[in-house]
Tab-separated table of C-alpha atoms and ligand atoms in Angstrom:
chain	number	residue	atom	x	y	z
A	109	MET	CA	-3.223	34.231	10.556
A	110	LEU	CA	0.484	31.866	10.448
A	111	ALA	CA	-0.543	28.840	7.950
A	112	GLY	CA	2.096	25.743	7.846
A	113	ILE	CA	2.843	24.235	4.163
A	114	ILE	CA	4.330	20.536	4.867
A	115	LEU	CA	5.658	19.559	1.642
A	116	ALA	CA	4.926	15.244	1.286
A	117	ALA	CA	4.319	14.984	-2.212
A	118	GLY	CA	7.566	13.571	-3.616
A	119	GLU	CA	7.916	10.685	-5.079
A	120	GLY	CA	11.129	9.751	-2.380
A	121	THR	CA	13.023	7.793	-4.933
A	122	ARG	CA	16.240	7.839	-3.537
A	123	MET	CA	14.927	5.622	-0.780
A	124	LYS	CA	14.370	2.351	-3.062
A	125	SER	CA	11.065	1.413	-1.539
A	126	ARG	CA	7.635	0.684	-2.144
A	127	THR	CA	6.650	2.507	1.047
A	128	PRO	CA	6.147	6.340	0.589
A	129	LYS	CA	9.666	8.220	1.818
A	130	VAL	CA	7.514	10.231	4.428
A	131	LEU	CA	5.816	7.593	5.590
A	132	HIS	CA	9.020	5.446	6.968
A	133	CYS	CA	9.045	5.855	10.448
A	134	LEU	CA	12.186	7.371	12.564
A	135	CYS	CA	11.920	5.884	16.168
A	136	GLY	CA	8.644	4.296	15.989
A	137	LYS	CA	7.870	7.574	14.189
A	138	GLU	CA	6.427	8.131	10.701
A	139	LEU	CA	8.539	11.212	9.277
A	140	LEU	CA	5.570	12.933	8.424
A	141	ARG	CA	4.260	13.363	11.816
A	142	TYR	CA	7.311	15.186	12.748
A	143	PRO	CA	6.627	18.101	11.262
A	144	VAL	CA	2.840	18.109	11.574
A	145	GLU	CA	3.250	17.556	15.802
A	146	LEU	CA	6.113	20.699	15.256
A	147	LEU	CA	3.436	22.796	13.524
A	148	GLY	CA	0.816	22.033	15.766
A	149	ARG	CA	3.149	22.629	19.159
A	150	ALA	CA	3.830	26.033	17.572
A	151	GLY	CA	0.785	27.570	16.814
A	152	VAL	CA	0.307	27.198	13.180
A	153	ASP	CA	-3.822	27.620	12.503
A	154	ARG	CA	-4.247	25.620	9.725
A	155	ILE	CA	-1.924	23.006	8.399
A	156	VAL	CA	-1.370	21.964	4.703
A	157	VAL	CA	-0.124	18.383	3.726
A	158	VAL	CA	0.554	18.829	0.449
A	159	VAL	CA	0.536	14.676	-1.303
A	160	SER	CA	1.006	13.340	-4.743
A	161	PRO	CA	-1.726	11.227	-6.188
A	162	ALA	CA	0.148	8.248	-5.878
A	163	ASN	CA	0.571	8.659	-1.979
A	164	GLN	CA	-2.207	10.733	-0.846
A	165	ASP	CA	-4.327	7.074	0.277
A	166	ALA	CA	-1.145	5.970	2.534
A	167	VAL	CA	-0.784	9.983	4.007
A	168	LYS	CA	-4.948	10.504	4.784
A	169	GLU	CA	-4.788	6.931	6.376
A	170	LEU	CA	-2.093	7.883	8.340
A	171	LEU	CA	-2.995	11.758	9.487
A	172	GLY	CA	-6.652	11.912	9.282
A	173	ASP	CA	-8.820	15.080	9.619
A	174	THR	CA	-5.690	16.089	11.350
A	175	VAL	CA	-4.915	18.331	9.419
A	176	GLU	CA	-5.877	19.920	5.171
A	177	TYR	CA	-4.593	18.431	2.232
A	178	ALA	CA	-3.516	19.487	-1.185
A	179	VAL	CA	-2.564	17.342	-4.315
A	180	GLN	CA	0.074	18.156	-6.170
A	181	PRO	CA	-0.672	16.876	-9.951
A	182	ALA	CA	2.723	16.391	-11.163
A	183	MET	CA	6.179	16.381	-9.463
A	184	THR	CA	6.942	19.633	-10.339
A	185	GLY	CA	9.263	20.514	-8.018
A	186	THR	CA	8.817	21.867	-4.413
A	187	ALA	CA	7.618	25.185	-5.890
A	188	GLY	CA	5.540	23.381	-7.405
A	189	ALA	CA	4.269	21.107	-4.239
A	190	VAL	CA	4.135	24.847	-2.571
A	191	LYS	CA	2.176	26.475	-5.405
A	192	ALA	CA	-0.797	23.809	-4.858
A	193	ALA	CA	-1.750	24.531	-2.022
A	194	ALA	CA	-2.437	28.147	-3.006
A	195	GLY	CA	-5.944	27.426	-4.318
A	196	ILE	CA	-6.540	26.317	0.159
A	197	LEU	CA	-4.323	29.802	1.874
A	198	LYS	CA	-4.391	32.331	-0.823
A	199	GLY	CA	-6.212	35.196	0.762
A	200	GLN	CA	-6.280	33.351	4.052
A	201	ALA	CA	-2.877	33.339	5.664
A	202	GLN	CA	-0.567	36.503	6.120
A	203	GLN	CA	1.905	34.121	6.776
A	204	ILE	CA	3.191	30.610	5.692
A	205	LEU	CA	5.009	28.862	7.320
A	206	VAL	CA	6.611	25.827	4.852
A	207	ILE	CA	8.562	22.705	5.855
A	208	GLY	CA	9.753	19.631	4.246
A	209	GLY	CA	7.588	16.190	5.184
A	210	ASP	CA	11.553	14.373	5.539
A	211	SER	CA	13.121	16.734	8.160
A	212	PRO	CA	11.879	14.915	11.307
A	213	LEU	CA	14.842	16.274	13.601
A	214	VAL	CA	13.831	20.593	13.752
A	215	THR	CA	13.480	21.920	16.473
A	216	ASP	CA	10.421	23.884	18.297
A	217	GLU	CA	12.937	26.539	19.906
A	218	SER	CA	14.256	26.828	16.461
A	219	VAL	CA	10.927	27.037	14.313
A	220	LEU	CA	9.720	29.698	17.276
A	221	ARG	CA	12.147	31.581	16.766
A	222	LEU	CA	11.829	31.677	12.623
A	223	ILE	CA	8.414	32.907	12.781
A	224	GLY	CA	9.220	35.516	15.771
A	225	GLY	CA	12.104	37.274	13.844
A	226	HIS	CA	10.147	36.991	10.935
A	227	GLN	CA	7.245	38.638	12.342
A	228	GLU	CA	9.292	41.670	13.793
A	229	GLU	CA	11.688	41.735	11.002
A	230	GLY	CA	8.807	42.496	8.339
A	231	ARG	CA	10.495	39.954	5.652
A	232	GLN	CA	9.125	38.613	2.994
A	233	MET	CA	11.383	35.144	3.415
A	234	SER	CA	12.705	33.974	6.307
A	235	ILE	CA	15.501	30.681	5.926
A	236	LEU	CA	16.135	28.319	9.168
A	237	SER	CA	19.297	27.210	7.561
A	238	GLY	CA	22.442	25.501	9.571
A	239	ILE	CA	26.756	25.078	9.303
A	240	VAL	CA	26.524	21.105	8.206
A	241	GLU	CA	30.077	19.326	7.479
A	242	GLY	CA	29.772	17.001	4.749
A	243	SER	CA	26.389	18.627	2.880
A	244	ARG	CA	25.903	16.353	0.503
A	245	GLY	CA	22.854	16.812	-1.354
A	246	MET	CA	22.036	19.985	0.710
A	247	GLY	CA	21.178	23.097	-0.420
A	248	ARG	CA	24.009	26.517	0.133
A	249	ILE	CA	22.734	30.210	1.236
A	250	SER	CA	24.851	32.034	-0.593
A	251	ARG	CA	25.665	35.682	0.920
A	252	ASP	CA	27.212	39.027	-0.355
A	253	GLN	CA	31.053	39.205	0.903
A	254	GLY	CA	30.175	42.795	2.315
A	255	SER	CA	29.836	43.167	6.380
A	256	GLN	CA	26.107	42.675	6.405
A	257	GLN	CA	27.152	39.157	5.373
A	258	ASN	CA	23.166	39.803	2.791
A	259	VAL	CA	22.150	36.561	1.365
A	260	LEU	CA	21.538	36.389	-2.660
A	261	GLY	CA	20.054	33.156	-2.521
A	262	ILE	CA	20.285	29.192	-2.282
A	263	VAL	CA	22.653	27.218	-4.412
A	264	GLU	CA	21.303	24.102	-4.758
A	265	ALA	CA	24.168	21.234	-4.486
A	266	VAL	CA	23.966	20.109	-7.652
A	267	ASP	CA	24.954	23.651	-9.183
A	268	ASP	CA	27.562	23.885	-5.997
A	269	THR	CA	29.672	20.775	-5.780
A	270	GLU	CA	33.305	22.041	-5.252
A	271	ARG	CA	31.887	22.922	-1.494
A	272	ASP	CA	31.140	19.565	-0.864
A	273	GLY	CA	33.020	18.682	1.518
A	274	GLN	CA	33.475	21.796	3.112
A	275	PRO	CA	31.798	22.995	6.159
A	276	VAL	CA	28.764	25.189	4.599
A	277	GLU	CA	25.487	27.366	5.968
A	278	VAL	CA	22.911	25.072	3.708
A	279	ASN	CA	18.898	25.173	3.351
A	280	SER	CA	17.207	23.287	6.455
A	281	GLY	CA	13.378	23.271	4.248
A	282	VAL	CA	11.945	24.961	6.785
A	283	TYR	CA	10.999	28.732	5.857
A	284	CYS	CA	8.632	31.672	6.991
A	285	PHE	CA	7.309	33.410	4.009
A	286	GLU	CA	4.721	37.109	3.892
A	287	ALA	CA	2.115	34.994	2.161
A	288	GLU	CA	0.989	37.603	-0.480
A	289	TRP	CA	4.429	37.971	-1.302
A	290	LEU	CA	4.967	34.038	-1.878
A	291	TRP	CA	2.091	33.368	-4.170
A	292	GLU	CA	2.623	36.971	-6.511
A	293	ASN	CA	5.937	35.637	-6.981
A	294	LEU	CA	5.979	31.514	-7.227
A	295	ALA	CA	5.305	32.585	-11.104
A	296	LYS	CA	8.927	33.136	-11.015
A	297	VAL	CA	10.402	30.041	-10.278
A	298	ASP	CA	8.708	27.647	-12.479
A	299	ALA	CA	9.902	24.446	-13.686
A	300	GLY	CA	12.764	25.578	-16.462
A	301	SER	CA	13.558	23.015	-19.289
A	302	GLY	CA	14.364	19.711	-17.838
A	303	ARG	CA	14.878	20.868	-14.191
A	304	GLU	CA	12.349	20.764	-11.297
A	305	SER	CA	11.184	24.384	-9.822
A	306	TYR	CA	12.812	25.409	-7.014
A	307	LEU	CA	11.290	26.836	-3.993
A	308	THR	CA	14.915	27.794	-3.085
A	309	ASP	CA	15.140	29.985	-5.741
A	310	LEU	CA	12.622	32.669	-4.210
A	311	ALA	CA	15.297	33.667	-2.061
A	312	ALA	CA	17.434	34.968	-4.989
A	313	VAL	CA	13.944	36.911	-5.991
A	314	ALA	CA	13.805	38.447	-2.897
A	315	ALA	CA	17.529	39.713	-2.629
A	316	GLU	CA	17.089	40.725	-6.412
A	317	THR	CA	13.995	42.884	-5.946
A	318	GLY	CA	14.877	44.512	-2.766
A	319	GLY	CA	12.166	41.778	-0.715
A	320	SER	CA	13.943	41.260	2.136
A	321	VAL	CA	15.324	37.664	3.284
A	322	ALA	CA	17.358	36.825	5.739
A	323	ALA	CA	18.726	33.087	6.819
A	324	LEU	CA	18.852	32.694	10.853
A	325	PRO	CA	22.088	29.531	11.282
A	326	SER	CA	20.676	27.266	13.858
A	327	ASN	CA	22.441	26.061	17.157
A	328	ASP	CA	22.225	22.509	16.411
A	329	PRO	CA	23.364	22.128	13.125
A	330	ASP	CA	21.755	18.180	13.257
A	331	GLU	CA	18.644	19.706	12.617
A	332	VAL	CA	18.499	20.609	9.608
A	333	LEU	CA	19.451	16.852	7.742
A	334	GLY	CA	17.071	15.872	5.874
A	335	VAL	CA	16.205	12.245	4.836
A	336	ASN	CA	16.513	11.192	0.981
A	337	ASN	CA	17.986	7.579	1.516
A	338	ARG	CA	18.339	4.735	4.197
A	339	VAL	CA	22.045	6.102	4.938
A	340	GLU	CA	20.112	9.590	6.461
A	341	LEU	CA	17.364	8.158	8.007
A	342	ALA	CA	19.799	6.127	10.279
A	343	ARG	CA	21.798	8.948	10.845
A	344	LEU	CA	18.875	11.063	11.556
A	345	GLU	CA	17.694	8.192	13.619
A	346	ASP	CA	20.886	7.790	15.901
A	347	ILE	CA	20.735	11.460	16.404
A	348	GLN	CA	17.242	11.265	17.569
A	349	ARG	CA	18.107	8.169	19.260
A	350	ARG	CA	20.539	9.859	21.354
A	351	ARG	CA	18.288	12.809	21.994
A	352	ILE	CA	15.302	11.291	23.808
A	353	ARG	CA	17.742	9.840	25.878
A	354	GLU	CA	19.458	12.284	27.119
A	355	HIS	CA	15.666	13.776	27.599
A	356	TRP	CA	14.535	10.493	29.939
A	357	MET	CA	17.857	10.717	32.014
A	358	LEU	CA	17.615	14.222	32.880
A	359	GLU	CA	13.981	13.699	33.538
A	360	GLY	CA	15.482	11.422	36.506
A	361	VAL	CA	15.470	7.896	34.091
A	362	THR	CA	18.708	6.211	34.785
A	363	ILE	CA	20.758	4.346	31.585
A	364	SER	CA	23.885	2.808	32.350
A	365	ASP	CA	25.491	2.205	28.835
A	366	PRO	CA	22.897	4.575	26.472
A	367	SER	CA	24.164	3.918	23.022
A	368	SER	CA	23.117	0.304	23.998
A	369	VAL	CA	19.319	1.369	24.421
A	370	MET	CA	16.814	2.045	22.389
A	371	ILE	CA	13.820	4.170	23.317
A	372	ASP	CA	11.000	4.973	20.702
A	373	ALA	CA	9.878	8.716	20.122
A	374	GLY	CA	6.280	7.767	21.612
A	375	VAL	CA	7.116	6.052	24.729
A	376	THR	CA	7.321	7.251	28.557
A	377	ILE	CA	8.972	6.440	31.769
A	378	GLY	CA	8.613	7.062	35.522
A	379	GLN	CA	11.523	8.648	37.482
A	380	ASP	CA	14.555	6.871	39.756
A	381	THR	CA	13.540	3.648	36.229
A	382	VAL	CA	16.612	1.681	35.219
A	383	LEU	CA	17.518	0.817	32.275
A	384	LEU	CA	19.535	-1.763	31.542
A	385	PRO	CA	22.080	-2.200	28.306
A	386	ASN	CA	20.315	-3.852	25.281
A	387	THR	CA	17.121	-2.638	26.170
A	388	MET	CA	14.829	-1.871	23.455
A	389	LEU	CA	11.175	0.878	24.726
A	390	LEU	CA	9.517	0.082	21.784
A	391	GLY	CA	5.661	1.875	20.053
A	392	ASN	CA	3.352	3.534	22.381
A	393	THR	CA	4.926	2.118	25.923
A	394	SER	CA	4.664	3.547	28.795
A	395	ILE	CA	7.579	2.520	32.032
A	396	GLY	CA	6.023	3.540	35.751
A	397	SER	CA	8.830	4.733	38.174
A	398	GLY	CA	11.153	2.440	40.326
A	399	CYS	CA	11.567	-0.242	37.277
A	400	GLU	CA	14.742	-1.949	36.892
A	401	VAL	CA	14.001	-3.005	32.801
A	402	GLY	CA	16.891	-5.050	31.332
A	403	PRO	CA	19.751	-6.684	30.855
A	404	GLY	CA	17.885	-7.042	26.729
A	405	SER	CA	14.321	-6.626	27.832
A	406	VAL	CA	12.421	-5.666	24.448
A	407	VAL	CA	8.903	-3.831	25.471
A	408	LYS	CA	6.532	-3.008	22.568
A	409	ASP	CA	3.664	-0.959	23.591
A	410	SER	CA	2.370	-1.852	26.622
A	411	SER	CA	2.651	-0.355	29.479
A	412	VAL	CA	4.330	-1.327	32.626
A	413	GLY	CA	3.431	-0.111	36.559
A	414	ASP	CA	5.566	1.361	39.550
A	415	ASN	CA	8.397	-0.511	41.121
A	416	CYS	CA	8.081	-3.315	38.152
A	417	ARG	CA	11.022	-5.755	37.433
A	418	VAL	CA	11.483	-7.052	33.441
A	419	THR	CA	14.598	-9.268	33.101
A	420	SER	CA	15.454	-10.105	29.582
A	421	SER	CA	12.319	-10.627	28.655
A	422	ALA	CA	9.609	-9.753	25.491
A	423	LEU	CA	6.378	-7.911	25.855
A	424	GLU	CA	3.980	-6.901	23.492
A	425	GLU	CA	0.627	-5.529	23.806
A	426	ALA	CA	1.185	-6.534	27.099
A	427	VAL	CA	0.126	-5.295	30.878
A	428	MET	CA	1.777	-5.239	34.336
A	429	GLU	CA	0.317	-3.638	37.228
A	430	ALA	CA	2.489	-2.382	40.060
A	431	GLY	CA	5.446	-4.729	41.601
A	432	VAL	CA	5.445	-7.129	38.833
A	433	ASP	CA	8.590	-8.731	38.063
A	434	ILE	CA	9.077	-11.118	35.193
A	435	GLY	CA	12.036	-12.764	33.952
A	436	PRO	CA	14.498	-13.954	32.800
A	437	PHE	CA	13.282	-14.982	29.078
A	438	SER	CA	10.123	-15.105	29.583
A	439	HIS	CA	7.285	-13.656	26.647
A	440	LEU	CA	4.155	-11.496	27.529
A	441	ARG	CA	2.540	-12.020	23.937
A	442	PRO	CA	-1.254	-9.769	23.343
A	443	GLY	CA	-3.477	-9.693	25.599
A	444	ALA	CA	-1.552	-10.665	28.850
A	445	TYR	CA	-2.340	-8.777	32.275
A	446	LEU	CA	-0.683	-9.408	34.844
A	447	GLU	CA	-2.140	-7.727	38.208
A	448	SER	CA	-0.304	-6.435	40.826
A	449	GLY	CA	2.276	-8.670	43.048
A	450	VAL	CA	2.208	-11.331	39.993
A	451	HIS	CA	5.509	-13.174	39.601
A	452	ILE	CA	6.274	-14.968	36.490
A	453	GLY	CA	10.023	-16.540	36.754
A	454	ASN	CA	11.997	-17.848	33.828
A	455	TYR	CA	10.477	-19.534	30.455
A	456	VAL	CA	7.159	-18.441	30.783
A	457	GLU	CA	4.802	-17.332	27.734
A	458	VAL	CA	1.488	-15.514	28.508
A	459	LYS	CA	-1.323	-14.671	26.094
A	460	GLU	CA	-4.505	-13.500	25.801
A	461	SER	CA	-4.771	-14.360	30.210
A	462	ARG	CA	-5.065	-12.253	32.923
A	463	PHE	CA	-3.039	-13.268	36.166
A	464	ALA	CA	-5.140	-11.802	39.013
A	465	ALA	CA	-3.276	-10.486	42.190
A	466	GLY	CA	-0.218	-12.252	44.014
A	467	ALA	CA	-0.782	-15.054	41.223
A	468	VAL	CA	2.998	-16.778	40.508
A	469	MET	CA	4.240	-19.407	37.641
A	470	GLY	CA	7.866	-19.333	38.339
A	471	HIS	CA	9.094	-21.760	35.835
A	472	PHE	CA	8.975	-22.880	31.727
A	473	GLY	CA	5.310	-23.524	30.738
A	474	TYR	CA	2.226	-21.327	28.639
A	475	VAL	CA	-0.066	-19.989	29.485
A	476	GLY	CA	-3.026	-19.080	26.704
A	477	ASP	CA	-6.735	-17.942	26.575
A	478	ALA	CA	-6.755	-18.074	30.464
A	479	SER	CA	-8.044	-16.661	33.627
A	480	ILE	CA	-5.258	-17.080	36.385
A	481	GLY	CA	-7.069	-16.384	39.887
A	482	ALA	CA	-5.706	-14.630	43.251
A	483	ASN	CA	-2.465	-16.127	44.439
A	484	VAL	CA	-3.181	-19.515	42.404
A	485	ASN	CA	0.776	-20.794	42.848
A	486	MET	CA	0.710	-22.386	38.828
A	487	GLY	CA	3.521	-25.142	38.683
A	488	ALA	CA	6.670	-25.979	36.840
A	489	GLY	CA	5.783	-26.835	33.418
A	490	THR	CA	1.872	-25.881	33.466
A	491	VAL	CA	0.394	-26.447	29.756
A	492	THR	CA	-2.725	-23.902	28.768
A	493	CYS	CA	-3.982	-27.005	25.748
A	494	ASN	CA	-6.200	-24.054	24.279
A	495	TYR	CA	-6.351	-25.172	20.795
A	496	ASP	CA	-8.173	-27.661	19.195
A	497	GLY	CA	-6.821	-27.380	16.291
A	498	LYS	CA	-9.837	-25.815	14.948
A	499	ASP	CA	-11.090	-23.476	17.780
A	500	LYS	CA	-9.635	-21.117	20.863
A	501	LEU	CA	-10.806	-22.741	24.051
A	502	ARG	CA	-10.357	-20.578	27.693
A	503	SER	CA	-8.924	-22.474	31.112
A	504	VAL	CA	-10.244	-20.602	34.404
A	505	VAL	CA	-8.510	-21.103	36.957
A	506	GLU	CA	-9.855	-20.224	40.514
A	507	ARG	CA	-8.479	-18.149	43.179
A	508	ASP	CA	-6.230	-20.474	45.800
A	509	ALA	CA	-5.754	-22.668	43.319
A	510	PHE	CA	-2.401	-25.507	43.455
A	511	ILE	CA	-1.303	-26.589	40.135
A	512	GLY	CA	0.558	-29.387	40.494
A	513	CYS	CA	4.415	-29.312	38.641
A	514	ASP	CA	3.500	-30.480	34.322
A	515	THR	CA	-0.268	-30.120	34.604
A	516	MET	CA	-1.974	-30.111	31.010
A	517	LEU	CA	-5.162	-27.924	31.185
A	518	VAL	CA	-7.048	-28.953	28.115
A	519	ALA	CA	-9.408	-26.338	27.482
A	520	PRO	CA	-12.210	-25.778	27.979
A	521	VAL	CA	-11.480	-26.556	31.638
A	522	THR	CA	-12.725	-24.520	35.027
A	523	ILE	CA	-10.302	-25.147	38.218
A	524	GLY	CA	-12.299	-24.795	41.176
A	525	GLU	CA	-10.978	-21.868	43.887
A	526	GLY	CA	-9.054	-23.880	46.344
A	527	ALA	CA	-8.601	-27.187	44.281
A	528	VAL	CA	-5.086	-28.952	43.636
A	529	THR	CA	-3.826	-30.812	40.601
A	530	GLY	CA	-1.203	-33.766	40.685
A	531	ALA	CA	1.963	-33.747	39.366
A	532	GLY	CA	1.854	-34.368	35.465
A	533	ALA	CA	-2.161	-34.274	35.523
A	534	VAL	CA	-4.351	-34.421	32.458
A	535	ILE	CA	-7.049	-32.432	33.283
A	536	THR	CA	-10.056	-32.959	30.869
A	537	LYS	CA	-13.499	-31.744	32.878
A	538	ASP	CA	-13.623	-28.906	35.512
A	539	VAL	CA	-12.588	-29.838	39.323
A	540	PRO	CA	-14.696	-28.717	41.737
A	541	PRO	CA	-13.510	-26.329	44.411
A	542	ALA	CA	-10.817	-27.091	47.522
A	543	ARG	CA	-11.051	-31.163	45.326
A	544	LEU	CA	-7.738	-32.750	44.089
A	545	ALA	CA	-7.171	-34.114	40.833
A	546	VAL	CA	-4.512	-36.602	39.991
A	547	GLY	CA	-3.625	-38.723	37.007
A	548	VAL	CA	-4.137	-39.127	32.764
A	549	PRO	CA	-6.549	-38.635	32.599
A	550	ALA	CA	-7.340	-37.026	36.059
A	551	LYS	CA	-9.811	-38.511	38.034
A	552	ILE	CA	-10.940	-36.879	41.522
A	553	VAL	CA	-10.101	-38.375	44.533
A	554	ASP	CA	-10.552	-37.729	47.722
A	555	ARG	CA	-7.759	-35.274	49.413
B	731	UD1	C1	15.617	20.823	-0.734
B	731	UD1	C2	15.737	21.566	-0.809
B	731	UD1	C3	17.609	22.439	-0.283
B	731	UD1	C4	17.616	21.987	1.034
B	731	UD1	C5	16.593	20.728	1.550
B	731	UD1	C6	16.260	20.710	3.183
B	731	UD1	C7	15.040	22.156	-3.101
B	731	UD1	C8	14.754	22.558	-4.444
B	731	UD1	N1	16.039	22.216	-2.090
B	731	UD1	O1	16.730	19.578	-1.067
B	731	UD1	O2	17.830	23.760	-0.829
B	731	UD1	O3	18.647	21.640	1.607
B	731	UD1	O4	15.427	20.482	1.209
B	731	UD1	O5	16.231	18.715	3.071
B	731	UD1	O6	13.424	23.026	-2.525
B	731	UD1	N2	8.166	17.449	-3.040
B	731	UD1	C9	7.569	17.610	-3.428
B	731	UD1	N3	6.427	18.171	-4.858
B	731	UD1	C10	8.265	17.757	-5.232
B	731	UD1	C11	8.944	17.701	-4.971
B	731	UD1	C12	9.550	17.570	-3.611
B	731	UD1	O7	6.420	17.729	-2.263
B	731	UD1	O8	7.870	17.695	-6.327
B	731	UD1	C13	9.060	17.699	-1.104
B	731	UD1	C14	8.916	15.841	-0.937
B	731	UD1	O9	8.797	14.889	-0.915
B	731	UD1	C15	10.396	16.717	0.179
B	731	UD1	C16	10.647	18.244	0.414
B	731	UD1	O10	9.836	18.329	-0.361
B	731	UD1	O11	9.864	15.938	1.494
B	731	UD1	C17	11.588	18.426	-0.308
B	731	UD1	O12	11.981	18.092	-1.947
B	731	UD1	P1	13.478	16.698	-1.472
B	731	UD1	O13	13.539	16.278	-3.334
B	731	UD1	O14	13.802	16.562	-0.546
B	731	UD1	O15	14.428	17.894	-1.215
B	731	UD1	P2	15.750	17.520	-1.236
B	731	UD1	O16	16.795	17.588	-2.263
B	731	UD1	O17	16.272	17.373	0.131
B	732	CA	CA1	14.306	16.132	1.498
């Protein structure tokens, strides 16, 4: 069996944050979810996340029972963190994959290559490495100068500052261990006086005791980078955003100015959709095929069907079925639901309301807590007066009604099927089907 240990107990002091480091987001997804999902895809049978007494509640809230947890009682370093998982995993697995909770860019390909090579060669320890310029705080692989270039150990950056500016082979913090060997040798790298225990010291232990250790350089130097502070968070997010855009472009999405477009990790986009400059697709959003989104649209946690147009507009927790268009400069707030063929023009705000198929609102106005029937025409300036200072109240406009410009629908109120309101009407009572209501407050008159 192959087990995984994700190290996530560190204090993340360098983030200077009240939020635990591994819960900071990269492209809309918590750092810690990257290795959890990666190990899941790599076929790791059991995943143990090492947490601290301080962050365990927050981490457990994020991951629930999708993983197992080990609590590291004191921050004694990365070797101490692995030791905390021994209680759960000792005697359970043949191999152990270890990865940091702050390494979101590691790829499936590299992890599978690391595991495959480790198992084939029968090593004690395999390390994923990468050649990086300006490696700052990362541990460096040290190799002998012979033809084999055997790994001698890992030197932490603090002990190797003269190589800081140069390209060096660094340790990604992803390792595959022979489990028995790991548990036997962990005690040898306990915390020394005045310094944390380094898991990385196991590389030298393996080299010295004749055990076999190897470092496999990645083809993609970006993936070995970790997040220790917010400068690195931004740098890694930039890399990940580029990867996400390239993924969707290769899937058939046109992005005319890629660097200005942000697509979160949880977003899906259909073929032949065009993303115009300065567009942000965030959170759990899906965009259908054949759409045009942007310029300058922000779509968060929303679903947009096929063949829609979202021009310079903001959507949050909203749904657009197929063939809907909106904008420029309109705002769908939580609970807005536009059925197919709805047209929303400029300066319209919709909240907690459903527009049935074919309903139209071309110009400025506010629709909240309302149900708008099929083929209704909402005139310019229509407002649902949905709040009386105490409660939110509903407006209903039945199918085929025609709401004149500047109508105030003072909720609760129902406009019957096929009814008409005059320009500037203030509707305080229900209007029966097919009737005409005019005036302030509106009176129902013959048509
Ligand atoms: C570590 C490696 C370094 C490597 C880098 C890759 C060591 C000593 N150094 O350095 O060689 O290049 O990762 O990103 O391992 N953690 C715990 N408990 C602790 C301390 C840390 O769980 O007591 C966790 C942290 O939450 C983090 C991970 O282990 O997710 C790595 O710790 P961190 O302090 O970030 O190590 P680096 O200095 O980045
Ligand atoms: Ca780190």
